Coordinates of C-alpha atoms in Angstrom, one line a residue:
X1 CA 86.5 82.9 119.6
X2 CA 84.8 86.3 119.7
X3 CA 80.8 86.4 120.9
X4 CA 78.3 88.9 120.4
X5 CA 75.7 89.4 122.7
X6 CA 72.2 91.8 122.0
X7 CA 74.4 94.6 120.1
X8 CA 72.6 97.2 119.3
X9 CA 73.7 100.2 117.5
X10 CA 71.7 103.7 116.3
X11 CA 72.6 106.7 115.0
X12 CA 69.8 109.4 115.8
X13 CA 67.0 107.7 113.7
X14 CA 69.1 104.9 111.8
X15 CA 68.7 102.0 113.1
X16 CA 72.3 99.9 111.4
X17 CA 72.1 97.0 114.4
X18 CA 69.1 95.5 117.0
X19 CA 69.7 92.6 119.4
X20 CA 72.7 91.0 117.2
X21 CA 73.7 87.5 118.5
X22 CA 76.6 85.8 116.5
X23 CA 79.3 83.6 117.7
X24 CA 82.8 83.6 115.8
X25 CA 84.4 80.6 115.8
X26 CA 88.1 79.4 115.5
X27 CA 89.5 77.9 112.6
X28 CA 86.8 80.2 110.1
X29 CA 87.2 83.0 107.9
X30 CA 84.2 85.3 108.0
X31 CA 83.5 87.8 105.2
X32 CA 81.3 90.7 106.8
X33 CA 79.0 91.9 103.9
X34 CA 76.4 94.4 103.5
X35 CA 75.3 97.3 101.0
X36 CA 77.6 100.6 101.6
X37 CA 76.3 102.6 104.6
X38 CA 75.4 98.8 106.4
X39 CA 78.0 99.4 109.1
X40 CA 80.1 96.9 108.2
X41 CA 83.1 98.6 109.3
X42 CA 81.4 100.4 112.4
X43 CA 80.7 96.4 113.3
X44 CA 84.4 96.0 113.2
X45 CA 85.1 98.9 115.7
X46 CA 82.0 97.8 118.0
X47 CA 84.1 94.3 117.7
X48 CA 87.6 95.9 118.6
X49 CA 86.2 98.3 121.1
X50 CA 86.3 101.5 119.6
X51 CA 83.0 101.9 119.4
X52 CA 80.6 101.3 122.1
X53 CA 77.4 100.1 121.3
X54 CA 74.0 100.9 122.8
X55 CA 73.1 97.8 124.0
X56 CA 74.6 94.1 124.6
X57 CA 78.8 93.3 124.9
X58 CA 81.1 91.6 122.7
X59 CA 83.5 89.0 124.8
X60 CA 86.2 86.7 123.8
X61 CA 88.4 83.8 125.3
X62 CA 90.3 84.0 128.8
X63 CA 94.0 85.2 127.2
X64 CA 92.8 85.5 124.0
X65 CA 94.9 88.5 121.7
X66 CA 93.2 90.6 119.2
X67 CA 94.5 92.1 116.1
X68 CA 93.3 95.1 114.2
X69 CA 94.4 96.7 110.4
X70 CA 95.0 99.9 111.5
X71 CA 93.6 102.8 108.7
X72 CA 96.1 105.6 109.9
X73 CA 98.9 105.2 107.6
X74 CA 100.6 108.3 109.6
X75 CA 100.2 107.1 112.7
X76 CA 103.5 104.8 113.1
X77 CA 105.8 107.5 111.1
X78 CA 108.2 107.6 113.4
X79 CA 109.3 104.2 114.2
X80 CA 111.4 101.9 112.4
X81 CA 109.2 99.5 110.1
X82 CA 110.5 96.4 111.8
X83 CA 109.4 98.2 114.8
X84 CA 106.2 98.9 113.8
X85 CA 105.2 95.4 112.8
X86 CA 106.2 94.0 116.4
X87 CA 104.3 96.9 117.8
X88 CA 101.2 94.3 116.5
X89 CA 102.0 92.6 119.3
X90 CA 101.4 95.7 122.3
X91 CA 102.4 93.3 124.9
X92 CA 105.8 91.7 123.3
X93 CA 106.6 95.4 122.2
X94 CA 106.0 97.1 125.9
X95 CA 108.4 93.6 127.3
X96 CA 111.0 94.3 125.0
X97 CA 110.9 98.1 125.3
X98 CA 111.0 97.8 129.2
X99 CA 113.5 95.4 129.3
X100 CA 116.0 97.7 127.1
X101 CA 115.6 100.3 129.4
X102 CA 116.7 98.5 132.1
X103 CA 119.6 96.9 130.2
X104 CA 120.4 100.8 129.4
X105 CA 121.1 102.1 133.1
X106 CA 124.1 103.1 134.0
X107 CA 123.4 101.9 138.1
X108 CA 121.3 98.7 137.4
X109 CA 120.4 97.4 141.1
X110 CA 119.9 93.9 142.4
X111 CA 116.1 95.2 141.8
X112 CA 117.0 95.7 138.2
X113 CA 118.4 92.6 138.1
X114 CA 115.2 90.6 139.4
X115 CA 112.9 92.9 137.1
X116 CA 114.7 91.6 133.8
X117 CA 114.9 88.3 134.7
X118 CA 110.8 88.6 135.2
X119 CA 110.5 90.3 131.9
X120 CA 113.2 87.7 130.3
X121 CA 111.2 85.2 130.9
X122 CA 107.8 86.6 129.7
X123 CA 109.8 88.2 126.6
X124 CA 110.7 84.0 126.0
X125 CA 107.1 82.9 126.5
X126 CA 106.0 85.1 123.8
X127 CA 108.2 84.0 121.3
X128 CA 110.6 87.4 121.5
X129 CA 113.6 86.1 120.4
X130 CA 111.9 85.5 116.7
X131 CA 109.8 88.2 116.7
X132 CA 112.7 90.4 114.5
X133 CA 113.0 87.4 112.3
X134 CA 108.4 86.4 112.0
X135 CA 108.0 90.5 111.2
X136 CA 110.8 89.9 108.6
X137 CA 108.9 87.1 106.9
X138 CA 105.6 89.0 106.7
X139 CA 107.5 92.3 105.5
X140 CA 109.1 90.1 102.7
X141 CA 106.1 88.7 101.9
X142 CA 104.1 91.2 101.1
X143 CA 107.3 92.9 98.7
X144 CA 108.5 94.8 101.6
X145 CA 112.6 94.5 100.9
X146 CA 115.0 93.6 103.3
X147 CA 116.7 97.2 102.8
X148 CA 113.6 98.8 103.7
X149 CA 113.3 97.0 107.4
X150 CA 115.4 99.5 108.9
X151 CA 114.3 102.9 107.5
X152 CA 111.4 104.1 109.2
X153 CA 107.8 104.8 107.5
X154 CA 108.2 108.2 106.8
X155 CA 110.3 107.2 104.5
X156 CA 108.0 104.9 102.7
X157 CA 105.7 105.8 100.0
X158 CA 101.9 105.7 100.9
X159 CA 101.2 101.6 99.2
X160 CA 104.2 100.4 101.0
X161 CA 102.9 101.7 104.9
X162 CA 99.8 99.9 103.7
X163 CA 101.7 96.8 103.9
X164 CA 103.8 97.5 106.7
X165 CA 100.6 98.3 108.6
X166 CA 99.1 94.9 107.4
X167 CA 102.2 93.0 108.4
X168 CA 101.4 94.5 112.1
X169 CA 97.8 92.7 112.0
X170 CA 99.3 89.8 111.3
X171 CA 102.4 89.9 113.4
X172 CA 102.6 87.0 116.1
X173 CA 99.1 85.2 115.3
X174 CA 96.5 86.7 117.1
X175 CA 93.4 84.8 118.1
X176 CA 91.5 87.2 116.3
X177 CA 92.2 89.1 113.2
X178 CA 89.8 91.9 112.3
X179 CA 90.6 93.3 108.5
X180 CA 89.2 96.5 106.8
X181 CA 89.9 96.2 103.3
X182 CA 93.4 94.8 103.4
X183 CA 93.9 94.3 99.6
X184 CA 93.2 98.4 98.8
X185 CA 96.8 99.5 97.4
X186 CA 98.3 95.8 97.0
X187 CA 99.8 94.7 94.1
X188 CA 98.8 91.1 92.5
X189 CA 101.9 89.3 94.4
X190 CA 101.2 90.8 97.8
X191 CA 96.9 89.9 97.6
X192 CA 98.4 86.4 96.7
X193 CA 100.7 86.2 99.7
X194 CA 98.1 87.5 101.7
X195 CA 95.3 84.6 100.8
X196 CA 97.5 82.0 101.1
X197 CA 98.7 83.2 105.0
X198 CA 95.2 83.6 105.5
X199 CA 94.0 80.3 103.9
X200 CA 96.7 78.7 106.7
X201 CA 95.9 80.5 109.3
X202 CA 94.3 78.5 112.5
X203 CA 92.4 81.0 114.3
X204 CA 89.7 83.8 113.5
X205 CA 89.5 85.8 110.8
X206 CA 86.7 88.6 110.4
X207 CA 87.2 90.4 106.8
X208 CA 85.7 92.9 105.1
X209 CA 86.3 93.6 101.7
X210 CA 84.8 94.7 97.8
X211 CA 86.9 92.1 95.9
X212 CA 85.3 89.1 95.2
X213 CA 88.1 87.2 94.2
X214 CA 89.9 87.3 97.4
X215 CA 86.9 86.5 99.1
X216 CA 86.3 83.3 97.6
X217 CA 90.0 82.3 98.3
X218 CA 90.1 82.8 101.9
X219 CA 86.3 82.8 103.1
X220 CA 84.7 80.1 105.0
X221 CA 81.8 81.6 106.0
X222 CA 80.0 84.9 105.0
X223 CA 78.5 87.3 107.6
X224 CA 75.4 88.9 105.7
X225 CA 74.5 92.5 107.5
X226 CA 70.9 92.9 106.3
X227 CA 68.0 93.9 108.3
X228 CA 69.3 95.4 110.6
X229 CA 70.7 91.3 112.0
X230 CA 73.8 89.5 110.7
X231 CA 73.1 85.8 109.4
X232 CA 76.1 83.6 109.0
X233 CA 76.4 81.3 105.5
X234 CA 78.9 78.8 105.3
X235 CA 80.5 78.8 101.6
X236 CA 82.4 82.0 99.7
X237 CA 80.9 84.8 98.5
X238 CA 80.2 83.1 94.9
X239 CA 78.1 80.3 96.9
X240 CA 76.1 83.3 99.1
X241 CA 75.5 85.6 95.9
X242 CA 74.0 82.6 93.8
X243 CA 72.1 81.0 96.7
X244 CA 70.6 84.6 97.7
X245 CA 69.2 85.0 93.9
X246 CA 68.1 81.7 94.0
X247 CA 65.8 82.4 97.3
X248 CA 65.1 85.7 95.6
X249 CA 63.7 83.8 92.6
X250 CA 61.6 80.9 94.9
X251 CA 60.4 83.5 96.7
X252 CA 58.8 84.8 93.4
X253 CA 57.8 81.9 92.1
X254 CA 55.1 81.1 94.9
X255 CA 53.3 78.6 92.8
X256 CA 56.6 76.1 92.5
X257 CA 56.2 73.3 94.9
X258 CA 58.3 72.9 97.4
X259 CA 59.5 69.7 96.9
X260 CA 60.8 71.2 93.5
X261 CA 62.6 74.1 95.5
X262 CA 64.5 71.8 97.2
X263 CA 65.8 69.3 94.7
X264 CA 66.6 72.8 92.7
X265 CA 69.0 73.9 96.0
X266 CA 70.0 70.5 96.4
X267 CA 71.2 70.7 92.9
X268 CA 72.9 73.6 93.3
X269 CA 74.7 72.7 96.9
X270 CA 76.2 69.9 95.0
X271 CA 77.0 71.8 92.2
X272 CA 79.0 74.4 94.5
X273 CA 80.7 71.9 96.4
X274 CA 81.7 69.6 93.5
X275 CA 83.6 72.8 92.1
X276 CA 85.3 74.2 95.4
X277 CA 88.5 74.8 95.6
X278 CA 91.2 72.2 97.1
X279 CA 92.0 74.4 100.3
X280 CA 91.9 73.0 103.7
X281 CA 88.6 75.6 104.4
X282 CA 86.8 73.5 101.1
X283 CA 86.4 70.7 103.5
X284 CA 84.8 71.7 106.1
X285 CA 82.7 74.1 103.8
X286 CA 81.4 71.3 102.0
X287 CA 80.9 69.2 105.1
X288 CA 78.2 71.8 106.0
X289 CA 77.2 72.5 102.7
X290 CA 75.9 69.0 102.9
X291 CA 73.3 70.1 105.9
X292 CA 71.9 73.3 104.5
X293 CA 68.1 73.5 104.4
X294 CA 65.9 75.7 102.4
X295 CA 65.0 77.7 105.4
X296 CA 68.6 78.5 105.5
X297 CA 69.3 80.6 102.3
X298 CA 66.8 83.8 102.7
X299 CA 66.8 86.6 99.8
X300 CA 68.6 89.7 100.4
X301 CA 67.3 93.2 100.8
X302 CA 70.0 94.5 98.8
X303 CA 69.5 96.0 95.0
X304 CA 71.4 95.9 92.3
X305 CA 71.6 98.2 89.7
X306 CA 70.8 97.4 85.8
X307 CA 73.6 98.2 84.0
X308 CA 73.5 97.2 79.8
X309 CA 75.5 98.4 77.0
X310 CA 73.7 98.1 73.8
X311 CA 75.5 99.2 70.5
X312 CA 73.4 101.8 68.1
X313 CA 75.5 100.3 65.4
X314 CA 77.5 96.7 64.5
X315 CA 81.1 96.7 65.0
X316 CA 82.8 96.0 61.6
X317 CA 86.1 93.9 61.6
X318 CA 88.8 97.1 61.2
X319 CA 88.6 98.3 64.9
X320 CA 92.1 99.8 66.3
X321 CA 95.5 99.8 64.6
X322 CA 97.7 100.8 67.4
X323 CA 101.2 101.6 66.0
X324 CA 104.7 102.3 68.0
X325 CA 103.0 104.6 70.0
X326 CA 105.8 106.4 72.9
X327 CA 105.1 109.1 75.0
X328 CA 107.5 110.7 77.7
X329 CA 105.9 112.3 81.0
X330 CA 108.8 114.3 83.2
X331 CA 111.7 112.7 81.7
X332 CA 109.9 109.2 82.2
X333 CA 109.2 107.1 78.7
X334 CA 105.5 105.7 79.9
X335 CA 105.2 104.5 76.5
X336 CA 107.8 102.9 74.6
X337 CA 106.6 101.6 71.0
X338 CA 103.5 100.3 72.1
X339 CA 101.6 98.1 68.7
X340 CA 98.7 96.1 68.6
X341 CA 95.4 95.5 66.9
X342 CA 91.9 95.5 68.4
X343 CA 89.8 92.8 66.7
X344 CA 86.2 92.2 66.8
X345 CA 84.9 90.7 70.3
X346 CA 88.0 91.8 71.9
X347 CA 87.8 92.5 75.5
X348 CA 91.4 93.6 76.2
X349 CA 92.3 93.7 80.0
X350 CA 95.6 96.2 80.1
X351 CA 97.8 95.2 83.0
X352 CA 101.5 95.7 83.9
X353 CA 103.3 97.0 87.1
X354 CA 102.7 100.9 85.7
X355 CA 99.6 102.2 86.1
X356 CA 99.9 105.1 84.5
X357 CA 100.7 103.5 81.0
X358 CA 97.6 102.1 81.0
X359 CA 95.9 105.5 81.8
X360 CA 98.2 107.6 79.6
X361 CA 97.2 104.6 76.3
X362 CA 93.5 105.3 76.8
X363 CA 94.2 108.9 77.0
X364 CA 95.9 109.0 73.9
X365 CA 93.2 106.6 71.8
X366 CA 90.6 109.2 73.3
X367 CA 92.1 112.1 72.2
X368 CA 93.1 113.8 75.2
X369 CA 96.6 113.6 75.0
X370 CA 98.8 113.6 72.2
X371 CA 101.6 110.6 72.1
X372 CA 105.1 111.6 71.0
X373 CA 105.6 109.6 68.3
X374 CA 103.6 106.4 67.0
X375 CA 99.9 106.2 65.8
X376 CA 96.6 104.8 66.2
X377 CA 93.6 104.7 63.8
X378 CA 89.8 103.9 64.9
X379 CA 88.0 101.7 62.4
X380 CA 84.7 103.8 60.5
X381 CA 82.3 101.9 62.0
X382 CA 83.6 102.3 65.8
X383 CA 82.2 104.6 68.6
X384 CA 84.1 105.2 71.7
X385 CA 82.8 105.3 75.3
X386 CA 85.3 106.4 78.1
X387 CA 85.4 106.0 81.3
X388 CA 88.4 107.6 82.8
X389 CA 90.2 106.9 86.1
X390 CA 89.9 110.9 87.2
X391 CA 86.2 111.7 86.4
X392 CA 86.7 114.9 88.8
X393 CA 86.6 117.1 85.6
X394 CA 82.5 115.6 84.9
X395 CA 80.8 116.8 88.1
X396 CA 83.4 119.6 89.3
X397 CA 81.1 123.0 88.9
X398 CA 78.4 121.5 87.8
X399 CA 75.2 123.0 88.8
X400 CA 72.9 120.8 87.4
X401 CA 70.7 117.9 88.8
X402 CA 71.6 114.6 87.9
X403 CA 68.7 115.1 85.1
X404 CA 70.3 117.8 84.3
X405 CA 73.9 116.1 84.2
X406 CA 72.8 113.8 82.5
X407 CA 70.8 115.3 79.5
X408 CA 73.7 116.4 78.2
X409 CA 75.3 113.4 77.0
X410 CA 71.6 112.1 75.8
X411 CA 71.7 112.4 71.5
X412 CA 68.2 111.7 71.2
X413 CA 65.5 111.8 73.9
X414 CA 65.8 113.9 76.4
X415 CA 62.6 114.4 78.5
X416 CA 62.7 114.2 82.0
X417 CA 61.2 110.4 82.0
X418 CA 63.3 108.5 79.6
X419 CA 66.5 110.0 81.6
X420 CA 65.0 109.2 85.0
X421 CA 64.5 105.9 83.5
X422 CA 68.4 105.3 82.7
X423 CA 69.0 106.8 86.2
X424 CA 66.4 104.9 87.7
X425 CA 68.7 101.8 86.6
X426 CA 71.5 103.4 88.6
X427 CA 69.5 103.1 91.8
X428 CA 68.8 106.9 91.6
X429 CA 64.9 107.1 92.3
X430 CA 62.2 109.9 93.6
X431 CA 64.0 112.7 94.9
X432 CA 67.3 111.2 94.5
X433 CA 67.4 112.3 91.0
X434 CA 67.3 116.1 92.1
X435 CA 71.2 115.9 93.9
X436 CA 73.7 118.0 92.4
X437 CA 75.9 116.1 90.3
X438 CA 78.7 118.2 92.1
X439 CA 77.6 116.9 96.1
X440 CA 78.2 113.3 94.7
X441 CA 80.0 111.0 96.4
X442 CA 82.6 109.0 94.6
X443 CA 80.0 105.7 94.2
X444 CA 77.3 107.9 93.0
X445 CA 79.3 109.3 90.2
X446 CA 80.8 106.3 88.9
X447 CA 76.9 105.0 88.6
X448 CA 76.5 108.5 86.8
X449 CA 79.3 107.8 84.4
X450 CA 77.8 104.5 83.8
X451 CA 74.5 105.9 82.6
X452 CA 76.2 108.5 80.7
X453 CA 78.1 105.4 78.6
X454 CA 75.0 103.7 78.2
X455 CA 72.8 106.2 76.5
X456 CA 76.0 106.7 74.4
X457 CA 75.2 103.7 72.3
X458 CA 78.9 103.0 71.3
X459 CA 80.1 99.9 70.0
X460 CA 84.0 100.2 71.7
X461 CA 83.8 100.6 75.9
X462 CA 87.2 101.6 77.4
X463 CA 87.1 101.7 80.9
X464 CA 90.0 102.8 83.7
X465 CA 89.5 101.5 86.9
X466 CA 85.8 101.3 86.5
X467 CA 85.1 99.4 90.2
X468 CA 87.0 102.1 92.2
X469 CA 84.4 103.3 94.6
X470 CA 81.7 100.8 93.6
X471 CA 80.1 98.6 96.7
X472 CA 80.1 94.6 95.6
X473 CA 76.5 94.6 94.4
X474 CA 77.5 97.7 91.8
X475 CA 80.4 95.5 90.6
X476 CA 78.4 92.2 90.2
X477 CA 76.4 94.6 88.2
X478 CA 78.7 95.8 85.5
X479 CA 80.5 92.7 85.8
X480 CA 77.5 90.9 84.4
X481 CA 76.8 94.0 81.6
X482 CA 80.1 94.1 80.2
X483 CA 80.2 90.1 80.2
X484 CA 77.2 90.5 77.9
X485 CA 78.0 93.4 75.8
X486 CA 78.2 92.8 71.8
X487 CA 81.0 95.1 71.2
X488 CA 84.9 95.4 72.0
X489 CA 86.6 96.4 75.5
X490 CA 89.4 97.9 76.6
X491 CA 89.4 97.6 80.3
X492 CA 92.1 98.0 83.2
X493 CA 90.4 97.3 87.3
X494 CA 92.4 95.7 90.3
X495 CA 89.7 93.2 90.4
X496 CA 90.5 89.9 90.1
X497 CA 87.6 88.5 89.2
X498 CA 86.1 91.3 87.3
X499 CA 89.8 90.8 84.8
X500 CA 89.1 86.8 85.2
X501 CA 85.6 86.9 84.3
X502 CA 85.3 89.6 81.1
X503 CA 88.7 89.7 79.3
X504 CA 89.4 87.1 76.8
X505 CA 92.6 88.7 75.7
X506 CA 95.2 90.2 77.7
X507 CA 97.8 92.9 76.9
X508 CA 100.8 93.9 79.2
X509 CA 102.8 97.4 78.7
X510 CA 106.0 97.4 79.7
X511 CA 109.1 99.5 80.0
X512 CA 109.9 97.6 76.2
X513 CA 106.5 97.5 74.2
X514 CA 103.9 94.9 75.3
X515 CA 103.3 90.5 75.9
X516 CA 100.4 90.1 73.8
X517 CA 98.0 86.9 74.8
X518 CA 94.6 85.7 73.7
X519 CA 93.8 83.8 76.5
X520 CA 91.9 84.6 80.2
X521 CA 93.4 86.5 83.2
X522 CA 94.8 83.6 85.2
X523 CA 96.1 81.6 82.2
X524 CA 97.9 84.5 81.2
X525 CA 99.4 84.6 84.8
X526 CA 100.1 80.8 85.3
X527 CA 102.0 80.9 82.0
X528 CA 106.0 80.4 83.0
X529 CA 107.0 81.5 79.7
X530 CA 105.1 84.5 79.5
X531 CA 105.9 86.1 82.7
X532 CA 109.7 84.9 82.6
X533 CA 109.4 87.2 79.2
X534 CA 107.5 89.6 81.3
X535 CA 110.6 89.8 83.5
X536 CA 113.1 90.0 80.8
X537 CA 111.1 93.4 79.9
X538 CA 111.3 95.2 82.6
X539 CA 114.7 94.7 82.7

C-alpha cells in the first residue's frame, strides 16, 4: 500500500499538483493518465522519491519493498544480465555480494565465520537460493534466451536491455511496482507475457502508459491527473473514456432530467460490466462497478483533436496490383516476392517481426524507393496520402510558421483562415499557429502531418507508425477518423487496439512472401494454422 498525503508540486508558475490525497491499495492495478505535460511521470518520481515535492509526503507499509522501471538503458552496462535483474532486489543483491566476499578471503576468521552465517540466513529469508532461477523465468519470458543470461548488457542491442531492465522491476515481487511505459520497444509476445504476470500479480501496481490495449488487460482502476487532483475510477481505460464523454455529454444537456441521467449510466455500467473480460481483476471491477453514482464520473478537461479524412473523389474497384516485388538493403533481401491486391474498403494492417519491410513496401508504392525487381500499379481513380515513419525530412529547415508549413500542401484554399481552421482541429490555436514548424516537438508534428493528409483529399491513406509520439487522447482521435474513413488503408502501428479496431484485413511480410487474411487483428493472431504457417516462413 502506498499513501499520498497533501502533495503539492510547482514549477515556477505551473501549477501540475495541489493538496493530492490518494491511497493505493493492494491487490489493484492503477493506470496513471493525464494529457502530455500532466506530470504523470514526475508523479511517479515524487512516488519513488526522486523528486521531492513542495508540500505533503508519500508513505508506505512497515517492510514494504518498492520497485521502479528504470529509463537508463546504460546504466547496468557492465554487469552480467542475470545480474542485473537480481540487482531489482538492492537488498538480496548487497546479501549475496557481501557474503561472496567473505567466502572469497584467503584468512576468513571465526568473525567471518559468524558474519556469513548472519547473512546466510537473511540470504534464505529472501528467497536467495531461487533468485538465479525467478530472474531466469522473467528473462525467458519476455524472449530474453537462455544464451544471453550470461553476457552482460553491453552486449545487448538497445530493445533487449529494455527487457532486461523490466525483468529487474519485476524481479522478487515488490509490494509496489511503479512502471513508465513498459511496453515501448516490446514485441507482441513479450506485452503479452507482461499482462498476464501483471494480471496475476497480488500486490500494487501503478502504470503509466499510451496503449490502450494493455491498459484494459491489466487495469483495475484508472488514476485520472486533471486539475491539478488525481481522481481514482474503478474499471479500464475503455470504461473511464466512455464514462468521461458520457458526463461530458450530461453536462451539456442541462435540460435532461436527472432521473434520465441516471438510468442512461446505469445502462451503460451494466453494459461495461456484462462485456468485461474473465480476469480475476473483472470481479472485483464489476463488484464496484455496481456502486458507482452519477457524482462519481465527472467530464474531463482534456481535448481532443478532430481529425477526418474525407475523399475529393470515389474509390473505383482497381486499387493496387502488387506484383513479386523484392528488394535487397546491404546484402539483406527485405523483400522477397511480395504479391497482393488492394480492394475497395481495404484497411490492410502490415505486420511481421521486420519492421523495416513494412517501411521499405510503403516506400516503394510511394515512389521513393525503387524495388529490385517486381511491380505495383495504382488504380486511375486512386490518390495517395503518406505518412512516413521518418517525417524528419518535412519540418528539418523549414522556416515557415505552421501556416506557412502548412499552405503548401493546401491545392485549393489557401488563406490564412481556412488553414488555421484545419490547424485549429489539431489543437493548434491563437498564437500557437505562429511556431516554427522546425522547433516542433515530435507530437506536434505528427498532428501537423495529419492536417497535411487531410486537406490532401485522397481516397488511399498509408500510414507508418502513425501513433509514435501521439498522447492517448491524439490516438483515440485518429483512431475514430480512420475507423470512419470511406476509402482504403494501408496501415502499420504497435498499437493493439488501434490494429484491432481499424484493420479488417491483415497482411504479414515475411522472409518468403506474405500470409494473406481477411479477417481482424486478433483473429488473425488466435488462428493456429496461420501462425504455424507464419513460422514455417521464417524458417
Amino acid at each position: 500500500m502506498i499513501n499520498v498525503t497533501d502533495v503539492s508540486l510547482r514549477y515556477g508558475d505551473r501549477k501540475l499538483f495541489e493538496d493530492v490525497n490518494i491511497k493505493f491499495t493492494p491487490g489493484n492495478c492503477y493506470g496513471l493518465i493525464g494529457a502530455n505535460g500532466a506530470g504523470k511521470s514526475t508523479f511517479l518520481k515524487i512516488l519513488s522519491g526522486e523528486v521531492e515535492p513542495q508540500t505533503g509526503d508519500v508513505s508506505m507499509g512497515k517492510d514494504e519493498r518498492l520497485a521502479v522501471l528504470k529509463q537508463n538503458h546504460f546504466e547496468y552496462e557492465e554487469y552480467e544480465v542475470l545480474d542485473a535483474v537480481i540487482m531489482g532486489h538492492a537488498r538480496l543483491y548487497e546479501v549475496m555480494k557481501e557474503k561472496n566476499e567473505i567466502y572469497m578471503k584467503e584468512d576468513f576468521s571465526d568473525e567471518d565465520g559468524m558474519k556469513a552465517a548472519e547473512l546466510e540466513g537473511e540470504f534464505a529469508d529472501l528467497n536467495g537460493w531461487e533468485a538465479e532461477s525467478d530472474a531466469a523465468v522473467l528473462l525467458t519470458g519476455l524472449g530474453i534466451t537462455e544464451e544471453l543470461h550470461q553476457k552482460k548488457l553491453a552486449d545487448l542491442p538497445g530493445s533487449e536491455k529494455v527487457k532486461v531492465l523490466l525483468a529487474q522491476a519485476l524481479f522478487g515481487s515488490p509490494d509496489i511496482l511503479l512502471l513508465d511505459e513498459p511496453t515501448n520497444n516490446l514485441d507482441l509476445k513479450a506485452i503479452q507475457w507482461l499482462e498476464e504476470f501483471l494480471i496475476n500479480f497480488e500486490n500494487t501496481v501503478i502504470v503509466v502508459s499510451h496503449d490502450r490495449h494493455f491498459l484494459n488487460k491489466v487495469c483495475t482502476h484508472m488514476a485520472d491527473l486533471d486539475f491539478g487532483k488525481i481522481q481514482i475510477y474503478v474499471g479500464n481505460y475503455d470504461f473511464w473514456y466512455e464514462s468521461s464523454q458520457l458526463a461530458r455529454k450530461m453536462k451539456e444537456d442541462q435540460n435532461k432530467k436527472k432521473e434520465e441521467k441516471i438510468k442512461e449510466l446505469q445502462a451503460f455500467v451494466a453494459r461495461f460490466s456484462a462485456n468485461a473480460s474473465k480476469s480475476k481483476q473483472a470481479t472485483s471491477r464489476k463488484k464496484s462497478l455496481e456502486k458507482i453514482t452519477l457524482d462519481d464520473i465527472r467530464p474531463s478537461s482534456r481535448k481532443y483533436p478532430y481529425v477526418s479524412f474525407t475523399p475529393n473523389r470515389e474509390i473505383g474497384n482497381d486499387l493496387l496490383v502488387v506484383d513479386g516485388l523484392t528488394k535487397t538493403i546491404d546484402g539483406v533481401k527485405v523483400l522477397n516476392n511480395v504479391s497482393f491486391r488492394l480492394n475497395k474498403d481495404d484497411k490492410v494492417a502490415l505486420v511481421g517481426r521486420d519492421e523495416i519491410a513494412n517501411t521499405v513496401l510503403m516506400k516503394i508504392l510511394m515512389g521513393e524507393m525503387e524495388a529490385d525487381s517486381g511491380t505495383y500499379k495504382w488504380g486511375i481513380t486512386t490518390s495517395q496520402a503518406y505518412f512516413p515513419k521518418d517525417n524528419s525530412d518535412y519540418f528539418e529547415g523549414q522556416d515557415l510558421n505552421l501556416v506557412e508549413w502548412l499552405r503548401q500542401y493546401s491545392p485549393e484554399d489557401q488563406t490564412e483562415s481556412f488553414l488555421r481552421g484545419f490547424l485549429g482541429r489539431m489543437l493548434f490555436s491563437g498564437e500557437e499557429v505562429h511556431k516554427k514548424a522546425s522547433v516542433l516537438s515530435g507530437g506536434e508534428k505528427v498532428r501537423c502531418m495529419l492536417s497535411k493528409m487531410m486537406l490532401s483529399g485522397s481516397n488511399v491513406l498509408l500510414l507508418d507508425d502513425p501513433t509514435n509520439h501521439l498522447d492517448l487522447e491524439s490516438i483515440t482521435a485518429l483512431n475514430n477518423g480512420l475507423i470512419n474513413f470511406k476509402g482504403s488503408i494501408l496501415f502499420t502501428s504497435h498499437d493493439h487496439q488501434f490494429v484491432q479496431t481499424i484493420a479488417n484485413r491483415v497482411i504479414e511480410i515475411t522472409p518468403n512472401g506474405v500470409i494473406d487474411k481477411e479477417s481482424t487483428y486478433d483473429e488473425y493472431l488466435e488462428d493456429e494454422a496461420l501462425q504455424a504457417k507464419a513460422q514455417e516462413m521464417y524458417n
